[in-house]
Amino acid sequence: MIKKIKKIIKKKNKSKIVCLTAYSKNIAEIVDAHADIVLVGDSLGSVLYNYNTTRKVNLSMMLEHAKSVRMGVRSSLLVLDLPFNTYRNKSEALKNSKKAIKETKCDAVKVEGGVRVQHIVNHLVKNKIPVLGHIGITPQTVRGKFKSVGKTEIESKKLIRDARALEKNGAFGIVLECVYSDISKKITNLIKIPTIGIGASVHCDGQVLVTDDILGLTDSKTKFAKKYINIKKIINSAILKFKNEVKSKKYPTKKYSY
Ligand code: KIV
């Protein structure tokens, strides 16, 4: 197991794990200075390409974004989301994970699902590919509106079974998305690998968010998507200044001319 992953697992019950998405070098560089894990998430489908589902994201898009992100990541663990239909069986998952690692130099892959994908996780881990799991709301398979899961006994039992299956088959951590607080707490206490929550309460071992959401670059109305700054406003004012200077011929002065 690579050093960075051991370090992340050791944080369980000691200090919270910070995970954020990045889709390109410039944001990755900033995130890398603060996060334990940088995730090239297939959320880029909705954030950058306006897709109504992550199912439209394909492997080559993920690889191009991950190559750019890799240039900005030095210390964090770099995880790449395997997109929809790229891990339907063991050999497909292994072939695509190997390609991703070879071409992007990412450290690990993330797959969505629990018991359903346990054989895939097992196969990847046996072949030395570190895997981050993802259960709860899994956008690649969810139909209709996203809602929280884990309030009913059936849902909570399924989530626990899924988490245990991922742990047993070698995942080094699990993203819990939109999981009801009590169940996130229960799962986090039950398993030895870290849980990383997104809309899954403070009880998780870490938290992940989409960087574009926390910066205010998206108009996300999702409950958990806390906006820490309205960067759009700042960008807007810089662009407006540039426009005004161009129009009034204040730019470029001699300093900015050859
Ligand atoms: O695609 C993504 O960005 C994700 C995180 C939000 C967990 O899966």
CSV table of C-alpha atoms and ligand atoms in Angstrom, one decimal:
chain,number,residue,atom,x,y,z
A,1,MET,CA,0.0,0.0,0.0
A,2,ILE,CA,1.4,3.4,-0.9
A,3,LYS,CA,2.6,5.7,1.9
A,4,LYS,CA,0.0,8.4,1.3
A,5,ILE,CA,-2.9,5.9,1.6
A,6,LYS,CA,-1.5,4.5,4.9
A,7,LYS,CA,-1.3,8.1,6.2
A,8,ILE,CA,-4.9,8.7,5.3
A,9,ILE,CA,-6.1,5.5,6.9
A,10,LYS,CA,-4.2,6.4,10.1
A,11,LYS,CA,-6.1,9.7,10.4
A,12,LYS,CA,-9.3,7.7,11.4
A,13,ASN,CA,-10.3,8.7,14.9
A,14,LYS,CA,-7.4,11.2,15.0
A,15,SER,CA,-7.8,14.0,12.5
A,16,LYS,CA,-10.4,14.7,9.8
A,17,ILE,CA,-9.6,14.0,6.2
A,18,VAL,CA,-10.0,16.8,3.7
A,19,CYS,CA,-11.0,16.0,0.1
A,20,LEU,CA,-11.9,18.3,-2.7
A,21,THR,CA,-12.4,18.0,-6.4
A,22,ALA,CA,-10.2,19.5,-9.1
A,23,TYR,CA,-10.6,19.3,-12.9
A,24,SER,CA,-7.6,21.3,-13.9
A,25,LYS,CA,-4.0,22.3,-12.9
A,26,ASN,CA,-4.6,25.7,-11.6
A,27,ILE,CA,-7.3,24.8,-9.1
A,28,ALA,CA,-5.5,21.5,-8.3
A,29,GLU,CA,-2.4,23.5,-7.2
A,30,ILE,CA,-4.4,25.5,-4.7
A,31,VAL,CA,-6.3,22.5,-3.4
A,32,ASP,CA,-3.2,20.4,-3.1
A,33,ALA,CA,-1.8,22.8,-0.5
A,34,HIS,CA,-4.7,22.0,1.8
A,35,ALA,CA,-6.3,18.7,1.0
A,36,ASP,CA,-5.4,15.1,1.8
A,37,ILE,CA,-7.1,13.9,-1.3
A,38,VAL,CA,-7.7,15.6,-4.6
A,39,LEU,CA,-10.5,13.9,-6.6
A,40,VAL,CA,-11.0,14.2,-10.3
A,41,GLY,CA,-14.7,13.6,-10.0
A,42,ASP,CA,-17.0,12.8,-12.8
A,43,SER,CA,-19.1,15.6,-11.4
A,44,LEU,CA,-17.1,17.5,-14.0
A,45,GLY,CA,-19.9,16.4,-16.3
A,46,SER,CA,-22.4,18.6,-14.7
A,47,VAL,CA,-20.1,21.3,-13.5
A,48,LEU,CA,-18.1,21.9,-16.7
A,49,TYR,CA,-20.2,20.4,-19.5
A,50,ASN,CA,-23.7,21.0,-18.3
A,51,TYR,CA,-24.7,17.3,-18.6
A,52,ASN,CA,-27.8,16.3,-16.7
A,53,THR,CA,-26.2,13.1,-15.7
A,54,THR,CA,-22.6,11.9,-14.9
A,55,ARG,CA,-23.4,8.9,-17.2
A,56,LYS,CA,-22.4,11.0,-20.2
A,57,VAL,CA,-18.9,11.4,-18.9
A,58,ASN,CA,-16.4,9.1,-20.6
A,59,LEU,CA,-13.0,7.8,-19.8
A,60,SER,CA,-11.1,10.0,-22.3
A,61,MET,CA,-12.6,13.1,-20.8
A,62,MET,CA,-11.6,11.9,-17.3
A,63,LEU,CA,-8.1,11.2,-18.5
A,64,GLU,CA,-7.5,14.6,-20.1
A,65,HIS,CA,-8.7,16.4,-17.0
A,66,ALA,CA,-6.7,14.1,-14.7
A,67,LYS,CA,-3.5,14.8,-16.7
A,68,SER,CA,-4.0,18.5,-16.2
A,69,VAL,CA,-4.8,18.0,-12.4
A,70,ARG,CA,-1.7,15.8,-12.0
A,71,MET,CA,0.5,18.8,-13.0
A,72,GLY,CA,-0.9,20.7,-9.9
A,73,VAL,CA,-0.8,17.9,-7.4
A,74,ARG,CA,2.4,17.2,-5.4
A,75,SER,CA,1.5,16.1,-1.9
A,76,SER,CA,-2.2,15.0,-1.9
A,77,LEU,CA,-3.4,11.6,-2.9
A,78,LEU,CA,-4.8,11.9,-6.5
A,79,VAL,CA,-8.0,9.9,-7.0
A,80,LEU,CA,-9.7,9.5,-10.3
A,81,ASP,CA,-13.4,8.6,-10.7
A,82,LEU,CA,-13.9,5.7,-13.0
A,83,PRO,CA,-16.8,6.9,-15.2
A,84,PHE,CA,-20.1,5.0,-16.0
A,85,ASN,CA,-19.7,1.9,-18.1
A,86,THR,CA,-16.0,1.6,-17.6
A,87,TYR,CA,-16.0,-1.0,-14.8
A,88,ARG,CA,-18.9,-3.3,-15.8
A,89,ASN,CA,-16.8,-6.4,-15.2
A,90,LYS,CA,-13.4,-7.3,-13.6
A,91,SER,CA,-11.4,-7.2,-16.8
A,92,GLU,CA,-12.9,-4.0,-18.1
A,93,ALA,CA,-12.3,-2.3,-14.7
A,94,LEU,CA,-8.7,-3.5,-14.5
A,95,LYS,CA,-7.9,-2.5,-18.1
A,96,ASN,CA,-9.4,1.0,-17.6
A,97,SER,CA,-7.8,1.5,-14.2
A,98,LYS,CA,-4.4,0.5,-15.5
A,99,LYS,CA,-4.8,2.9,-18.5
A,100,ALA,CA,-5.8,5.7,-16.1
A,101,ILE,CA,-2.9,5.1,-13.8
A,102,LYS,CA,-0.4,4.8,-16.7
A,103,GLU,CA,-1.6,7.9,-18.6
A,104,THR,CA,-2.5,10.2,-15.7
A,105,LYS,CA,-0.2,9.0,-12.9
A,106,CYS,CA,-3.2,9.1,-10.5
A,107,ASP,CA,-2.7,7.2,-7.3
A,108,ALA,CA,-6.1,5.5,-7.0
A,109,VAL,CA,-9.5,5.1,-8.6
A,110,LYS,CA,-13.0,5.5,-7.2
A,111,VAL,CA,-16.0,3.3,-8.1
A,112,GLU,CA,-19.6,3.7,-7.2
A,113,GLY,CA,-21.5,0.9,-5.4
A,114,GLY,CA,-21.2,-1.5,-2.5
A,115,VAL,CA,-22.1,-5.2,-2.7
A,116,ARG,CA,-22.8,-4.8,-6.4
A,117,VAL,CA,-19.2,-3.9,-7.2
A,118,GLN,CA,-17.4,-5.9,-4.4
A,119,HIS,CA,-15.9,-8.4,-6.9
A,120,ILE,CA,-14.5,-5.5,-9.0
A,121,VAL,CA,-13.0,-3.8,-5.9
A,122,ASN,CA,-11.4,-7.1,-4.9
A,123,HIS,CA,-10.0,-7.7,-8.4
A,124,LEU,CA,-8.5,-4.2,-8.6
A,125,VAL,CA,-7.0,-4.3,-5.1
A,126,LYS,CA,-5.5,-7.8,-5.8
A,127,ASN,CA,-3.9,-6.2,-8.8
A,128,LYS,CA,-2.4,-3.4,-6.7
A,129,ILE,CA,-4.9,-0.7,-7.8
A,130,PRO,CA,-6.0,1.3,-4.7
A,131,VAL,CA,-9.7,1.8,-4.6
A,132,LEU,CA,-11.9,4.4,-2.9
A,133,GLY,CA,-15.5,3.2,-2.6
A,134,HIS,CA,-18.7,5.4,-2.9
A,135,ILE,CA,-22.1,4.5,-1.5
A,136,GLY,CA,-25.3,6.2,-0.5
A,137,ILE,CA,-26.4,8.4,-3.4
A,138,THR,CA,-24.4,7.1,-6.4
A,139,PRO,CA,-25.0,9.6,-9.2
A,140,GLN,CA,-24.0,7.1,-12.0
A,141,THR,CA,-27.0,4.9,-11.1
A,142,VAL,CA,-29.5,7.1,-9.3
A,143,ARG,CA,-32.8,7.7,-11.1
A,144,GLY,CA,-34.8,10.9,-10.6
A,145,LYS,CA,-34.2,13.4,-7.9
A,146,PHE,CA,-31.3,13.0,-5.5
A,147,LYS,CA,-32.5,12.5,-1.9
A,148,SER,CA,-30.9,11.4,1.3
A,149,VAL,CA,-30.7,7.7,2.1
A,150,GLY,CA,-30.5,5.7,5.3
A,151,LYS,CA,-33.7,6.7,7.1
A,152,THR,CA,-35.6,3.4,6.7
A,153,GLU,CA,-34.4,0.1,8.2
A,154,ILE,CA,-34.1,-1.4,4.7
A,155,GLU,CA,-31.9,1.4,3.4
A,156,SER,CA,-29.7,1.5,6.5
A,157,LYS,CA,-29.2,-2.3,6.5
A,158,LYS,CA,-28.2,-2.1,2.8
A,159,LEU,CA,-25.8,0.8,3.5
A,160,ILE,CA,-24.1,-1.2,6.3
A,161,ARG,CA,-23.8,-4.3,4.1
A,162,ASP,CA,-22.3,-2.2,1.3
A,163,ALA,CA,-19.8,-0.5,3.6
A,164,ARG,CA,-18.7,-3.9,5.1
A,165,ALA,CA,-18.4,-5.4,1.6
A,166,LEU,CA,-16.1,-2.6,0.4
A,167,GLU,CA,-14.0,-2.8,3.5
A,168,LYS,CA,-13.7,-6.6,3.3
A,169,ASN,CA,-12.7,-6.4,-0.4
A,170,GLY,CA,-9.9,-4.0,0.2
A,171,ALA,CA,-11.2,-0.4,-0.4
A,172,PHE,CA,-9.0,2.0,1.5
A,173,GLY,CA,-11.9,4.4,2.2
A,174,ILE,CA,-15.5,5.0,1.4
A,175,VAL,CA,-17.4,8.1,0.3
A,176,LEU,CA,-20.8,8.4,1.9
A,177,GLU,CA,-23.0,10.6,-0.2
A,178,CYS,CA,-26.3,12.0,1.2
A,179,VAL,CA,-26.4,9.4,4.0
A,180,TYR,CA,-28.6,10.1,7.0
A,181,SER,CA,-26.5,11.3,10.0
A,182,ASP,CA,-27.2,8.3,12.4
A,183,ILE,CA,-26.2,5.8,9.7
A,184,SER,CA,-23.1,7.6,8.7
A,185,LYS,CA,-22.1,7.6,12.4
A,186,LYS,CA,-22.9,3.9,12.7
A,187,ILE,CA,-20.9,3.0,9.6
A,188,THR,CA,-18.0,5.2,10.6
A,189,ASN,CA,-17.8,3.4,14.0
A,190,LEU,CA,-18.3,-0.1,12.4
A,191,ILE,CA,-15.5,-0.1,9.9
A,192,LYS,CA,-11.8,0.4,10.2
A,193,ILE,CA,-11.3,2.3,7.0
A,194,PRO,CA,-12.2,6.0,6.8
A,195,THR,CA,-15.5,7.3,5.7
A,196,ILE,CA,-15.6,10.6,3.7
A,197,GLY,CA,-18.9,12.3,3.8
A,198,ILE,CA,-20.7,14.5,1.3
A,199,GLY,CA,-24.0,15.5,2.8
A,200,ALA,CA,-23.4,12.7,5.4
A,201,SER,CA,-22.9,14.6,8.6
A,202,VAL,CA,-19.9,15.6,10.8
A,203,HIS,CA,-19.6,12.0,12.1
A,204,CYS,CA,-17.6,10.9,9.0
A,205,ASP,CA,-13.9,10.7,9.2
A,206,GLY,CA,-13.5,13.3,6.5
A,207,GLN,CA,-15.5,15.5,4.1
A,208,VAL,CA,-15.5,16.0,0.4
A,209,LEU,CA,-17.1,18.8,-1.6
A,210,VAL,CA,-17.0,20.0,-5.2
A,211,THR,CA,-14.5,22.9,-5.2
A,212,ASP,CA,-16.5,24.8,-7.8
A,213,ASP,CA,-19.4,24.8,-5.4
A,214,ILE,CA,-17.5,26.1,-2.4
A,215,LEU,CA,-16.0,28.8,-4.5
A,216,GLY,CA,-19.4,29.9,-5.7
A,217,LEU,CA,-18.6,29.1,-9.3
A,218,THR,CA,-21.7,27.0,-9.7
A,219,ASP,CA,-25.3,27.8,-8.7
A,220,SER,CA,-25.6,24.6,-6.8
A,221,LYS,CA,-28.6,24.6,-4.4
A,222,THR,CA,-27.7,21.3,-2.9
A,223,LYS,CA,-28.2,21.4,0.9
A,224,PHE,CA,-24.6,20.4,1.7
A,225,ALA,CA,-22.9,22.7,-0.9
A,226,LYS,CA,-21.7,25.5,1.4
A,227,LYS,CA,-20.5,28.5,-0.6
A,228,TYR,CA,-17.3,29.8,1.2
A,229,ILE,CA,-16.8,32.7,-1.2
A,230,ASN,CA,-18.5,34.3,-4.2
A,231,ILE,CA,-15.6,34.1,-6.6
A,232,LYS,CA,-17.8,34.9,-9.6
A,233,LYS,CA,-18.3,38.4,-8.1
A,234,ILE,CA,-14.5,38.8,-7.8
A,235,ILE,CA,-13.8,37.5,-11.3
A,236,ASN,CA,-16.6,39.7,-12.7
A,237,SER,CA,-15.1,42.9,-11.2
A,238,ALA,CA,-11.6,42.1,-12.6
A,239,ILE,CA,-13.1,41.5,-16.1
A,240,LEU,CA,-15.1,44.6,-15.9
A,241,LYS,CA,-12.0,46.6,-15.0
A,242,PHE,CA,-10.2,45.1,-17.9
A,243,LYS,CA,-13.1,46.0,-20.3
A,244,ASN,CA,-13.2,49.6,-19.0
A,245,GLU,CA,-9.5,50.0,-19.4
A,246,VAL,CA,-9.6,48.7,-23.0
A,247,LYS,CA,-12.5,50.9,-23.9
A,248,SER,CA,-10.8,54.0,-22.3
A,249,LYS,CA,-7.4,53.1,-23.8
A,250,LYS,CA,-5.9,52.9,-20.3
A,251,TYR,CA,-4.7,49.4,-21.1
A,252,PRO,CA,-2.0,48.6,-22.2
A,253,THR,CA,0.3,51.3,-20.8
A,254,LYS,CA,4.0,51.3,-21.7
A,255,LYS,CA,4.6,48.9,-18.9
A,256,TYR,CA,2.5,46.3,-20.6
A,257,SER,CA,3.7,46.9,-24.1
A,258,TYR,CA,6.8,45.9,-26.1
B,1,KIV,O1,-17.8,13.2,-8.9
B,1,KIV,C1,-17.5,13.7,-7.8
B,1,KIV,O2,-17.1,14.9,-7.7
B,1,KIV,C2,-17.8,12.9,-6.6
B,1,KIV,C3,-17.7,13.6,-5.2
B,1,KIV,C4,-18.7,14.7,-5.1
B,1,KIV,C5,-17.8,12.7,-4.1
B,1,KIV,O3,-18.0,11.8,-6.7
